Short mmCIF file of C-alpha atoms and ligand atoms in Angstrom, two decimals:
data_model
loop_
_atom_site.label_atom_id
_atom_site.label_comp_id
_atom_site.label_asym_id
_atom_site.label_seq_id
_atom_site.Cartn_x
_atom_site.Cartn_y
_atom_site.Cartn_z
CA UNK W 613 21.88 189.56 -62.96
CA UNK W 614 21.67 192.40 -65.64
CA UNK W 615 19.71 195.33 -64.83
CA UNK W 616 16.46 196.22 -66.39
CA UNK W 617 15.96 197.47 -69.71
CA UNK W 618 13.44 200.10 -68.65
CA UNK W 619 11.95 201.65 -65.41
CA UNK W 620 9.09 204.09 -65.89
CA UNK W 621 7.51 205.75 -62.81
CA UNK W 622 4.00 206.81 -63.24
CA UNK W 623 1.07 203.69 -64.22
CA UNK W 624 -0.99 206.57 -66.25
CA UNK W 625 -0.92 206.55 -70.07
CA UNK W 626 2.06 207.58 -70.87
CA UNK W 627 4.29 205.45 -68.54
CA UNK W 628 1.87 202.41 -69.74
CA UNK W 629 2.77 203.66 -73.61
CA UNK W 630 6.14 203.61 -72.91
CA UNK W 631 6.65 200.40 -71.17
CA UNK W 632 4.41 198.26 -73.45
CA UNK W 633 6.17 199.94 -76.23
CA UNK W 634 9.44 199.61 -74.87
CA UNK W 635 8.81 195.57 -73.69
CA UNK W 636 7.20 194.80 -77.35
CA UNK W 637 10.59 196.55 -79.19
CA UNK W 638 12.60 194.29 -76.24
CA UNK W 639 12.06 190.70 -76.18
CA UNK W 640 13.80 189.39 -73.13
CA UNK W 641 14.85 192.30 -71.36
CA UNK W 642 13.48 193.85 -68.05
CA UNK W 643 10.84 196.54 -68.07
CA UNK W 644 9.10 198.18 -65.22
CA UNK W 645 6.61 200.04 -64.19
CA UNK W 646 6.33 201.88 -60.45
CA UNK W 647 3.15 203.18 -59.85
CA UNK W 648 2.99 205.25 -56.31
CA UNK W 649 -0.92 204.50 -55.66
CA UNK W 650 -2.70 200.90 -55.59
CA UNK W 651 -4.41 202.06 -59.04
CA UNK W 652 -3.40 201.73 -62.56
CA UNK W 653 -4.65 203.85 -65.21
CA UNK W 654 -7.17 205.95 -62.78
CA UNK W 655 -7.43 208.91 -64.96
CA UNK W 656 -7.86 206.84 -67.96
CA UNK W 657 -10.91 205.21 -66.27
CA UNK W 658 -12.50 208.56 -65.12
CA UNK W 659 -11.49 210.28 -68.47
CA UNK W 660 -14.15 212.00 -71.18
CA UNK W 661 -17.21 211.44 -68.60
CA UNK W 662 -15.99 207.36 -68.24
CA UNK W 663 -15.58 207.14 -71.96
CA UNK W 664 -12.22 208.24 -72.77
CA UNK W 665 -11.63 210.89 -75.58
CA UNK W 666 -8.18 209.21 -76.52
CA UNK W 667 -7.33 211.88 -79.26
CA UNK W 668 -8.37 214.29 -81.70
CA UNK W 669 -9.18 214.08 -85.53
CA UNK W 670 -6.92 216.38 -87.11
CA UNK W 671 -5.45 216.76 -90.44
CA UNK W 672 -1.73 217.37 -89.25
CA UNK W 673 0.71 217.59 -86.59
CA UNK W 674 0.79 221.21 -87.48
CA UNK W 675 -2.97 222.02 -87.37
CA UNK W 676 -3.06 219.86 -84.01
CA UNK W 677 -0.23 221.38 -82.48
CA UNK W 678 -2.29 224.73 -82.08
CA UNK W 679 -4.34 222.62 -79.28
CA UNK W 680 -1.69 223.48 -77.13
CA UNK W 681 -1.44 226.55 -75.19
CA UNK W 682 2.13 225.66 -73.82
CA UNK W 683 4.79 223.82 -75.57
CA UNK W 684 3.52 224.30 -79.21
CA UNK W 685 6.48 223.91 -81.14
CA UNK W 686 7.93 220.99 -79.40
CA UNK W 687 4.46 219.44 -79.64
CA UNK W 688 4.60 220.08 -83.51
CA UNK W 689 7.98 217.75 -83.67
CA UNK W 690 6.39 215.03 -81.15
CA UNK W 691 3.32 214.84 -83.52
CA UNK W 692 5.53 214.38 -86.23
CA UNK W 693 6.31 211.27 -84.80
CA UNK W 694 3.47 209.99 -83.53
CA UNK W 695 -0.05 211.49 -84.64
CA UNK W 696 -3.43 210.40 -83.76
CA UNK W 697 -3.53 208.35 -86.79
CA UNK W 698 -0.60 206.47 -85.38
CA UNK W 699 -2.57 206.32 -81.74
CA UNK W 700 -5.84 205.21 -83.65
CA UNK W 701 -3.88 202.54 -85.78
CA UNK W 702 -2.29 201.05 -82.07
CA UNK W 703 -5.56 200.48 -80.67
CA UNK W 704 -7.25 199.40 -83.73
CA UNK W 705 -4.32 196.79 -84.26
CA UNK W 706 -5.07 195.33 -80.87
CA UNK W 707 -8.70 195.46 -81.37
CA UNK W 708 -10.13 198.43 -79.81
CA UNK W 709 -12.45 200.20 -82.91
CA UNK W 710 -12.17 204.05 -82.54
CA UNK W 711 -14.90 206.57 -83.53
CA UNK W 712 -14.90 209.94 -84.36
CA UNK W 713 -17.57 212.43 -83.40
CA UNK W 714 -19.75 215.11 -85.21
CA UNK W 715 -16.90 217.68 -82.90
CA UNK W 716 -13.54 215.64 -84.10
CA UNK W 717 -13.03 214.28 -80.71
CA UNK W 718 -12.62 210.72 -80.74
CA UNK W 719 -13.53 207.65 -78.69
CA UNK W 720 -13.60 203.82 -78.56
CA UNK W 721 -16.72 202.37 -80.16
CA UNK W 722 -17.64 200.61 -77.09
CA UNK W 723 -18.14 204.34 -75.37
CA UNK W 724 -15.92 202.85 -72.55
CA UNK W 725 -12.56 203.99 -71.34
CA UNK W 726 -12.52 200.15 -69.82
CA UNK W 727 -11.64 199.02 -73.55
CA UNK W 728 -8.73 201.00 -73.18
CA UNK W 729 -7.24 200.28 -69.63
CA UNK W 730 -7.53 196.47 -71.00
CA UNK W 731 -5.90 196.87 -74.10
CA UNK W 732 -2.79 198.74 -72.25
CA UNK W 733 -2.84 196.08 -69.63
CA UNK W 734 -3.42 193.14 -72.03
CA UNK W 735 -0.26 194.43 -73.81
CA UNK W 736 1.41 194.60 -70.20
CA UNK W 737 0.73 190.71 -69.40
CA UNK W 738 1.85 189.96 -72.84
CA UNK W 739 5.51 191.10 -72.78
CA UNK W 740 5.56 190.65 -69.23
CA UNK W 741 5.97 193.90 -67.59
CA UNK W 742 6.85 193.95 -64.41
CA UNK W 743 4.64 196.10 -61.97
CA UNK W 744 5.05 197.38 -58.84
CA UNK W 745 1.82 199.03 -56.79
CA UNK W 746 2.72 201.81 -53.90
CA UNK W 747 5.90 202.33 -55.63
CA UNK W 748 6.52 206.24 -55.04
CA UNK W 749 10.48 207.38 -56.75
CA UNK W 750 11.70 209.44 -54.45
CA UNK W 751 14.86 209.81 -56.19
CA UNK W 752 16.72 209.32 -58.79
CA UNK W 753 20.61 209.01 -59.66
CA UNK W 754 23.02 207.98 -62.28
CA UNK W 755 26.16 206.98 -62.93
CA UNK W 756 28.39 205.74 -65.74
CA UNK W 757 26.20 202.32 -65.69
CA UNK W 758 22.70 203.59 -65.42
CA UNK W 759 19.83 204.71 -62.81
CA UNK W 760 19.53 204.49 -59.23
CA UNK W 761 16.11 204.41 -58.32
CA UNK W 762 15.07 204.62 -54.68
CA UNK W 763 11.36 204.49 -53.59
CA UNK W 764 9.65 205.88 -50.24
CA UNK W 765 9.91 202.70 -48.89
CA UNK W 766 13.64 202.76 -49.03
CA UNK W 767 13.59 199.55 -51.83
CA UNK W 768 16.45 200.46 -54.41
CA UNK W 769 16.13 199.38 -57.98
CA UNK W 770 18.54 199.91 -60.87
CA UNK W 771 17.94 199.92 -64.43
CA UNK W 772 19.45 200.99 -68.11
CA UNK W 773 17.26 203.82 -68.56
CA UNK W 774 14.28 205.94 -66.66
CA UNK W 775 11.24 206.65 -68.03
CA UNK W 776 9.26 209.73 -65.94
CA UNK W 777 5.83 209.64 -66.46
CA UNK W 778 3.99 210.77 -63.41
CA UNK W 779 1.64 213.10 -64.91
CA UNK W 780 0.79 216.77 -63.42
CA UNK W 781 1.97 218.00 -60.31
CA UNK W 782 -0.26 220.61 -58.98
CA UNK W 783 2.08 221.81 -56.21
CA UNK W 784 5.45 223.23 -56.79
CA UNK W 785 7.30 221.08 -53.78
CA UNK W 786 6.20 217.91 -55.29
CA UNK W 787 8.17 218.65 -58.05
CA UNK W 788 11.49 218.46 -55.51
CA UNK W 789 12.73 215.30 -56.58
CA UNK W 790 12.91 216.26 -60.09
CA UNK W 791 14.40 219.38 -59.64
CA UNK W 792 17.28 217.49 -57.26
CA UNK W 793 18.14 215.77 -60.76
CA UNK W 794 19.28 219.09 -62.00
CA UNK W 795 15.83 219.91 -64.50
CA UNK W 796 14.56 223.20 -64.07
CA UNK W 797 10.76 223.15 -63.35
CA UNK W 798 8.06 225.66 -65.02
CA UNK W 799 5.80 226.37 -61.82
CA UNK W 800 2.99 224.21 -62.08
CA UNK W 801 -0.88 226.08 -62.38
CA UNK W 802 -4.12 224.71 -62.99
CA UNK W 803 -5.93 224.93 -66.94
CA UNK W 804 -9.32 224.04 -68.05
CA UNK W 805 -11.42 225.28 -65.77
CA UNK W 806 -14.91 227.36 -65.25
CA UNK W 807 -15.83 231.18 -64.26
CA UNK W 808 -17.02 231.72 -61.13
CA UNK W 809 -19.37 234.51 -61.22
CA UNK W 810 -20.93 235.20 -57.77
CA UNK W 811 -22.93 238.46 -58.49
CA UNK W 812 -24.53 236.71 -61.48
CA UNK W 813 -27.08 238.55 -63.43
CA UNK W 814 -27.90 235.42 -65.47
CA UNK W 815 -28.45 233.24 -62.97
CA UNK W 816 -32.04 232.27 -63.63
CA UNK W 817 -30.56 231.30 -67.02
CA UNK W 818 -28.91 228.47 -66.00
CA UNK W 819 -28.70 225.17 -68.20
CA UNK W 820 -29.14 227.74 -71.58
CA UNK W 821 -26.40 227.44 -74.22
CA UNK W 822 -25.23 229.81 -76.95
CA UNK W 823 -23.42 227.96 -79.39
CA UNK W 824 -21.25 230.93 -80.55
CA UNK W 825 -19.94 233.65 -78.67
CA UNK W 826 -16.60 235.15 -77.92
CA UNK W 827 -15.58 235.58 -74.38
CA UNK W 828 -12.90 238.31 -74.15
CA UNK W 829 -10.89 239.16 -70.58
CA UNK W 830 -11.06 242.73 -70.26
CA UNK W 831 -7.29 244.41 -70.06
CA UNK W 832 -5.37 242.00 -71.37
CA UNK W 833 -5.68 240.30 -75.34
CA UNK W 834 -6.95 237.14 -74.44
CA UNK W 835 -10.13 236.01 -76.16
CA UNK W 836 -11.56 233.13 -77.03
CA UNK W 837 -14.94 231.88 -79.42
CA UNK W 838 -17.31 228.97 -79.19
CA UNK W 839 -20.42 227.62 -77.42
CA UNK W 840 -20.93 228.90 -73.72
CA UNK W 841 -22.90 227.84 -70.74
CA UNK W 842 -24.69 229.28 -68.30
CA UNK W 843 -24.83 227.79 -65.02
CA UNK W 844 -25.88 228.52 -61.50
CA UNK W 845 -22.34 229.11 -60.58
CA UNK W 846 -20.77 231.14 -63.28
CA UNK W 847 -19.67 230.33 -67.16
CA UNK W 848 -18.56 227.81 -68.80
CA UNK W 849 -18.71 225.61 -72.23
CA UNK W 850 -15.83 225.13 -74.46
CA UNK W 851 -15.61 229.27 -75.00
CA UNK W 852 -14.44 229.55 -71.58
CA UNK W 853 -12.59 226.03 -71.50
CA UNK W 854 -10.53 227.40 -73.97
CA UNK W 855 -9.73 230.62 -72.55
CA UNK W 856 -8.66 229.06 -69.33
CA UNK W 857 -6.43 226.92 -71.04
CA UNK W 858 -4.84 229.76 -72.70
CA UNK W 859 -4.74 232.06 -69.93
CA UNK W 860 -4.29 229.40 -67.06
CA UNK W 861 -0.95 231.86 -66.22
CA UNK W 862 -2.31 235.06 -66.74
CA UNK W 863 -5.62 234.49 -64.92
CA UNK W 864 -3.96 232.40 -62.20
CA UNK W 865 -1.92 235.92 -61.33
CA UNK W 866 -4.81 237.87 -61.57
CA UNK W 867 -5.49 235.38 -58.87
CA UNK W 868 -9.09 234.15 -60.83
CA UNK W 869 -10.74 238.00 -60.38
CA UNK W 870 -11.06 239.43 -63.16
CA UNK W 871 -13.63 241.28 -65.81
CA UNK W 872 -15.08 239.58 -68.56
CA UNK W 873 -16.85 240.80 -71.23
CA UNK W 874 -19.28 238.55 -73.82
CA UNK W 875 -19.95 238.99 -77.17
CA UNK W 876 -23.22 237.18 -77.56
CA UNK W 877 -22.94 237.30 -81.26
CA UNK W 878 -19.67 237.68 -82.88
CA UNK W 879 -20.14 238.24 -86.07
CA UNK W 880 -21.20 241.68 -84.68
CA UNK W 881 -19.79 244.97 -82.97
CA UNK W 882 -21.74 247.76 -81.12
CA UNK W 883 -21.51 249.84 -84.39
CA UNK W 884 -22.84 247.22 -86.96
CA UNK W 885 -24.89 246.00 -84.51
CA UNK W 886 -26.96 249.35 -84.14
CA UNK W 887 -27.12 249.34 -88.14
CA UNK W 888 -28.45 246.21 -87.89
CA UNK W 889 -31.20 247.22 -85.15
CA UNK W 890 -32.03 250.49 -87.76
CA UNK W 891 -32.87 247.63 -90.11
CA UNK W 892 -35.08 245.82 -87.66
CA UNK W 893 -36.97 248.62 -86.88
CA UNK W 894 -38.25 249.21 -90.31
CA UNK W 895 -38.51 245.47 -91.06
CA UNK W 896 -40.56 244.40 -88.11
CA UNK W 897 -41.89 247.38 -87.29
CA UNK W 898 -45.49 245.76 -85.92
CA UNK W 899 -44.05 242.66 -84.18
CA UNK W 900 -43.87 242.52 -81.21
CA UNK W 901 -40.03 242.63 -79.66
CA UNK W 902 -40.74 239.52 -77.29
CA UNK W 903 -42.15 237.31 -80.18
CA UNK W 904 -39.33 238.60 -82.88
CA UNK W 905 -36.13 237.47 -81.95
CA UNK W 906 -33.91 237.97 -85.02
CA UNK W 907 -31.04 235.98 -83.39
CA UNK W 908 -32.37 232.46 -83.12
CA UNK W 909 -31.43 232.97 -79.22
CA UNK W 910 -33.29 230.69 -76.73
CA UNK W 911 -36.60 232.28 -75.96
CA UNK W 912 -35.65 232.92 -72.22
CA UNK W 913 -32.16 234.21 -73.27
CA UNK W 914 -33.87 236.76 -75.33
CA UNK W 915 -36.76 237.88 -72.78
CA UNK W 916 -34.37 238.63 -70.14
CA UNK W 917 -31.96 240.70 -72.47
CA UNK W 918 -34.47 243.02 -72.90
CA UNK W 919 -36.28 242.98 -69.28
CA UNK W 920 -32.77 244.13 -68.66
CA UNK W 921 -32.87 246.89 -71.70
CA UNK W 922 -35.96 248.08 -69.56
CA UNK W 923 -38.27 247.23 -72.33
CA UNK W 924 -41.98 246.65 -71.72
CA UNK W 925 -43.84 243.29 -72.53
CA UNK W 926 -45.68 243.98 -75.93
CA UNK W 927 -43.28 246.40 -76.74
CA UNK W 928 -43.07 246.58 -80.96
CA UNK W 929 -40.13 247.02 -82.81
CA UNK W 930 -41.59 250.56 -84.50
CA UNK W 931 -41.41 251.76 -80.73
CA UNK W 932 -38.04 250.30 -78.99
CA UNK W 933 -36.25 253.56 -77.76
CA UNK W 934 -32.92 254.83 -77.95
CA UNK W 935 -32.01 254.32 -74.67
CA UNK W 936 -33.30 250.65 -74.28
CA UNK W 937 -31.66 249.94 -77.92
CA UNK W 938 -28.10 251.15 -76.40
CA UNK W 939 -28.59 249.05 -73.31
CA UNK W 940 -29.32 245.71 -75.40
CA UNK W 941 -26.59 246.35 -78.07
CA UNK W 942 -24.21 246.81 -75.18
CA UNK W 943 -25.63 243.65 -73.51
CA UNK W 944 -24.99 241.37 -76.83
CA UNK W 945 -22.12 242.79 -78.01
CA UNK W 946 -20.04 243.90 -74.67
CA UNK W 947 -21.95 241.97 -71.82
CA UNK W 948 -20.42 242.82 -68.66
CA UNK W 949 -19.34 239.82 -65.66
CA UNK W 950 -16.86 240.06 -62.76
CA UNK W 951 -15.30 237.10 -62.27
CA UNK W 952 -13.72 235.68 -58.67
CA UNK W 953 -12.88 232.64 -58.57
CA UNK W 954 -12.57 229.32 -61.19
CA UNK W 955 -14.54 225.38 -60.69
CA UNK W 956 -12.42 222.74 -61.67
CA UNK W 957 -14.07 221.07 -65.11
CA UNK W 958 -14.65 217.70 -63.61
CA UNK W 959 -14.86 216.18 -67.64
CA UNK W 960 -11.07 216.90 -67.84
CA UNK W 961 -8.50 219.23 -65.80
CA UNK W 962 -4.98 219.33 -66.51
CA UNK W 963 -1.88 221.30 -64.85
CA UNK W 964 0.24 223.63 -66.92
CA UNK W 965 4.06 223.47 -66.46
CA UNK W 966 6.31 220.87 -65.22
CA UNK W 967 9.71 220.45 -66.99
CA UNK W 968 11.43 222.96 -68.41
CA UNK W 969 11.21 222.17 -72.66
CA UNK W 970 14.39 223.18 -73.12
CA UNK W 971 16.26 220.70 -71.23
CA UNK W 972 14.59 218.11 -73.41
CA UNK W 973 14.94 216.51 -77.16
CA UNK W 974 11.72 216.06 -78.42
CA UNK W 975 12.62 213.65 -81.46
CA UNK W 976 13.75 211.29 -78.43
CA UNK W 977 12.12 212.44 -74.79
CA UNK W 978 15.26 212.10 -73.45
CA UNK W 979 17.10 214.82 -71.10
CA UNK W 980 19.91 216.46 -72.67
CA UNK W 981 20.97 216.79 -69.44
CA UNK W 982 21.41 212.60 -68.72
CA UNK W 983 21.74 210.04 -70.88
CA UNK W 984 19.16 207.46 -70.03
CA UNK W 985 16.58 209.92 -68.60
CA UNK W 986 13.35 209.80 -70.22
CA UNK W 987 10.50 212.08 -69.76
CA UNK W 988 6.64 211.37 -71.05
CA UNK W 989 2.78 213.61 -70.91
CA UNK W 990 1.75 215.51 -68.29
CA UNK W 991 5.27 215.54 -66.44
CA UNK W 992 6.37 218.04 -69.04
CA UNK W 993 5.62 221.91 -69.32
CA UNK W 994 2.90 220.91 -72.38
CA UNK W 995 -0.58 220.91 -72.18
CA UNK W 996 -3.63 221.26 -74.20
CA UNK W 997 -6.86 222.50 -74.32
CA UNK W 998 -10.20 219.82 -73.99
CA UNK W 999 -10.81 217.69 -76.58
CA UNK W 1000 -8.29 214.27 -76.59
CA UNK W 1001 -4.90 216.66 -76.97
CA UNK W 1002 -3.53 215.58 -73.46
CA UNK W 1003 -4.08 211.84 -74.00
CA UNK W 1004 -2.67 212.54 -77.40
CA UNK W 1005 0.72 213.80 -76.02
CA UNK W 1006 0.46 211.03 -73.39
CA UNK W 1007 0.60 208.68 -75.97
CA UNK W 1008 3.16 210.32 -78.35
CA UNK W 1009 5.74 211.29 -76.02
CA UNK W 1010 5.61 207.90 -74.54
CA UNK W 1011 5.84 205.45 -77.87
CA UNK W 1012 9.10 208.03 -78.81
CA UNK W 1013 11.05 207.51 -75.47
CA UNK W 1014 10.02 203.84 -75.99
CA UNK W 1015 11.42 203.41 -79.59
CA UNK W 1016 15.08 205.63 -78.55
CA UNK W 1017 15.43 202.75 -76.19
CA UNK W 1018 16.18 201.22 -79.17
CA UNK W 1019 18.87 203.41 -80.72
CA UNK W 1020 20.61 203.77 -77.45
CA UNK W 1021 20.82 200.27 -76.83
CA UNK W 1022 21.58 199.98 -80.73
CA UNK W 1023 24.34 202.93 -80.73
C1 LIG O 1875 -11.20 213.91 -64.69
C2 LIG O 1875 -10.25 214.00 -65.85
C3 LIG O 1875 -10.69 213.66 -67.12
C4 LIG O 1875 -9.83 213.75 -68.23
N1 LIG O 1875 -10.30 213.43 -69.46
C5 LIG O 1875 -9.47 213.52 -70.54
C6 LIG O 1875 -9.90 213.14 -71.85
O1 LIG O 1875 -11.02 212.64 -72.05
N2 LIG O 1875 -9.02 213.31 -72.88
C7 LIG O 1875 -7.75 213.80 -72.69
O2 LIG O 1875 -6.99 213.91 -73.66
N3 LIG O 1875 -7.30 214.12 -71.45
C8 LIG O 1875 -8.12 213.99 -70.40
N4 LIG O 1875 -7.66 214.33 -69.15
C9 LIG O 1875 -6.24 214.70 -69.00
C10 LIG O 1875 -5.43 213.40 -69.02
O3 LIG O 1875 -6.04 212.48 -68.11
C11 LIG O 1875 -3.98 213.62 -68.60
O4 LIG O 1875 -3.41 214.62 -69.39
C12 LIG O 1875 -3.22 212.31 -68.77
O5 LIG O 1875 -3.75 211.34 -67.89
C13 LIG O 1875 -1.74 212.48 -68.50
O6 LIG O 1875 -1.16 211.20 -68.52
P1 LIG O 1875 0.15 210.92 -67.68
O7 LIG O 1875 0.43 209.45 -67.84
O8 LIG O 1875 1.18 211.88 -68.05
O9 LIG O 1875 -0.25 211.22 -66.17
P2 LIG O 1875 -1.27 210.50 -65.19
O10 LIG O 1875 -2.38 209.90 -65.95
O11 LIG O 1875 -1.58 211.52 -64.16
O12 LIG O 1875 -0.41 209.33 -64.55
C14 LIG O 1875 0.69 209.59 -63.71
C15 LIG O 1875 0.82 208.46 -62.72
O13 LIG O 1875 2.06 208.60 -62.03
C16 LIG O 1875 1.87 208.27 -60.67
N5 LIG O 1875 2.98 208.92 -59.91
C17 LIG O 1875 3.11 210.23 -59.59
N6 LIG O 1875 4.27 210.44 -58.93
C18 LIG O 1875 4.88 209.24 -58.85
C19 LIG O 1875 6.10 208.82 -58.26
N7 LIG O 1875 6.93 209.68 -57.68
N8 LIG O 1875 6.43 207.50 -58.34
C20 LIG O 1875 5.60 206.60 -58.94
N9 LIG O 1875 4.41 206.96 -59.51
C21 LIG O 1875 4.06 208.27 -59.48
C22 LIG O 1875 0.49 208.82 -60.37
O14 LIG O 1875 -0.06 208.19 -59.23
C23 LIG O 1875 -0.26 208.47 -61.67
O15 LIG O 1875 -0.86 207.20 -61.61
C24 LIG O 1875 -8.49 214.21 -68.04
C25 LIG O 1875 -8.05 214.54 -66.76
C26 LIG O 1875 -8.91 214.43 -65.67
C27 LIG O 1875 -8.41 214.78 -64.30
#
């Protein structure tokens, strides 16, 4: 009996992408698909709140590959490939309508991540993929005819070509069984994550939401811009979402304790925002400070800024003093929090590193270590920031290693 075409090891998006792609292109040859848990698709389910944000609307595979913190340029050349009109054409085809929201990320119509586990397993009955539950590779050889695959349960299987797709591994060890295939491994460490703030002078602000400010970690250049949250446990909104994702190294040596400082409106600094406050105090010189808020901030926002400046209710503009005008500039444009610690963003968490970029061709996923080794998403050192990038990648880097099934088998 001839071996199989195709074994992927991971049942998440992209090892689904991959095989379905990779049965569709191969009528009548073998594909498989080891999954180590007794559930398929369990991060599509839980993904985007249960609704699955399966991509982003951008323009280009350029503008898109900026979404990435780690891997950018070999992103760029995946995308080039496959972009998220090629992900949104897929589903469409095979009758899942896509939507875009007001923010560009984008969802099925049905506002169910359900419409996408059955498509991908709808397309698995249909070419008859072949799919094996508590299947965990524990290693993997080859020689001059193909893989070796052997599973914790000692079961062997052999096949053409391997396919690894088993998403993020947050610990370094796990990553052991790769590494014994000769890849080098980026250390893995958590991205998209929240601010822990445990000395929190905002606290009683919790549930309020700025939609622009710029959240800037004090020593080092990273800074990011965008709506931010206060909650009862820290920060956090897309602002800070961001800026974990682009400092998930950086912040994860500074072991999560470190200062931040927030800009509560941008478009300012201390200097121009004091010119601005000299305008104020002629302008609105009889209203009342508490009732005036030339920022459009939420009223509560804006009373505690300046109980904190120290100044008094009924307070008018005429009469704020120099010292409590110093104290609220300072507060909006350099606001002061110490940070120890991170939440995990339960919408969507992802781990940075994972394979080593280099060791892989990204017009083909394959190693250019082995022929017949395959690698798709989260497995790889590439990942982006909230928003439909990761399933994105998923997606992309599993339809290529799919389709250069076909020009190996072909060459
Ligand atoms: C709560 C949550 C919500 C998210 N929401 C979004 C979102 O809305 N949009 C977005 O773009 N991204 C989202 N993400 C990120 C996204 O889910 C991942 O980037 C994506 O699932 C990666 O796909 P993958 O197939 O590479 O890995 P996974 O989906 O993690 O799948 C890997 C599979 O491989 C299996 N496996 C692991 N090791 C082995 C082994 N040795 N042998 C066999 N099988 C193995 C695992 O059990 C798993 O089923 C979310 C993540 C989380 C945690």
């Amino acid at each position: 009996m001839s071996r199989p075409l195709l074994v992927v090891a991971g049942g998440g998006a992209a090892g689904f992408f991959c095989a379905v792609n990779a049965a569709r292109l191969h009528p009548g040859r073998e594909v498989v698909l080891l999954e180590k848990s007794h559930k398929l698709l369990s991060k599509v389910k839980v993904s985007g709140g249960g609704r699955c944000n399966l991509t982003h609307d951008c323009a280009n595979a350029n503008e898109m590959s900026q979404a990435y913190p780690r891997g950018r340029h070999f992103v760029k050349k995946v995308l080039h490939r496959f972009f998220a009109t090629d992900t949104v054409q897929w589903f469409t085809e095979r009758g899942v309508a896509i939507k875009t929201e007001a923010d560009g990320r984008m969802f099925p119509v049905s506002d169910s991540s359900a419409s996408i586990m059955e498509c991908l397993m709808q397309e698995a009955n249909r070419f008859g993929i072949k799919i094996m539950m508590n299947a965990e590779v524990v290693k993997a050889v080859t020689d001059e005819k193909g893989w070796t695959i052997r599973l914790k349960d000692n079961r062997v299987l052999e096949s053409e070509n391997f396919c690894i797709a088993c998403g993020g591994y947050p610990r370094s060890d796990m990553f052991q069984w790769l590494r014994e295939t000769g890849h080098t491994i980026v250390d893995p460490v958590p991205s998209l994550f929240t601010f822990n703030i445990p000395q929190h002078p905002l606290k009683e602000l919790m549930g309020i939401s700025i939609p622009h400010a710029r959240v800037k970690v004090a020593g080092t250049s990273l800074e990011e811009e965008g709506p931010l949250l206060i909650t009862h446990w820290g920060l956090s909104g897309p602002a800070v979402l961001r800026l974990s994702a682009r400092g998930a190294r950086e912040l994860h040596e500074m072991k999560y304790n470190c200062r931040i400082l927030v800009n509560w409106l941008p478009e300012y600094n201390e200097q121009s925002l004091q010119d601005a406050f000299r305008l104020y105090r002629i302008q609105e010189a009889k209203q009342v400070m508490q009732g005036r808020n030339p920022f459009d901030y939420p009223k509560r926002f804006w009373d505690q800024l300046l109980q904190m400046a120290g100044v008094k209710e009924g307070t008018r503009w005429a009469d704020l003093t120099a010292v409590s005008q110093n104290k609220l500039v300072k507060s909006i444009c350099a606001f002061e929090f110490a940070v120890n610690g991170k939440t995990t963003f339960k919408e969507e968490f992802v781990t940075a590193g994972g394979i080593d970029l280099a060791e892989v061709d990204p017009q083909t996923m394959m190693s250019k270590k082995h022929k017949g080794l395959f690698f798709a998403g989260e497995i790889l050192d590439v990942d982006g920031i909230t928003g439909g990038y990761n399933f994105q990648f998923a997606w992309s880097s599993g339809w290529i290693a799919a389709n250069s099934l076909v020009s190996q088998a072909a060459g």
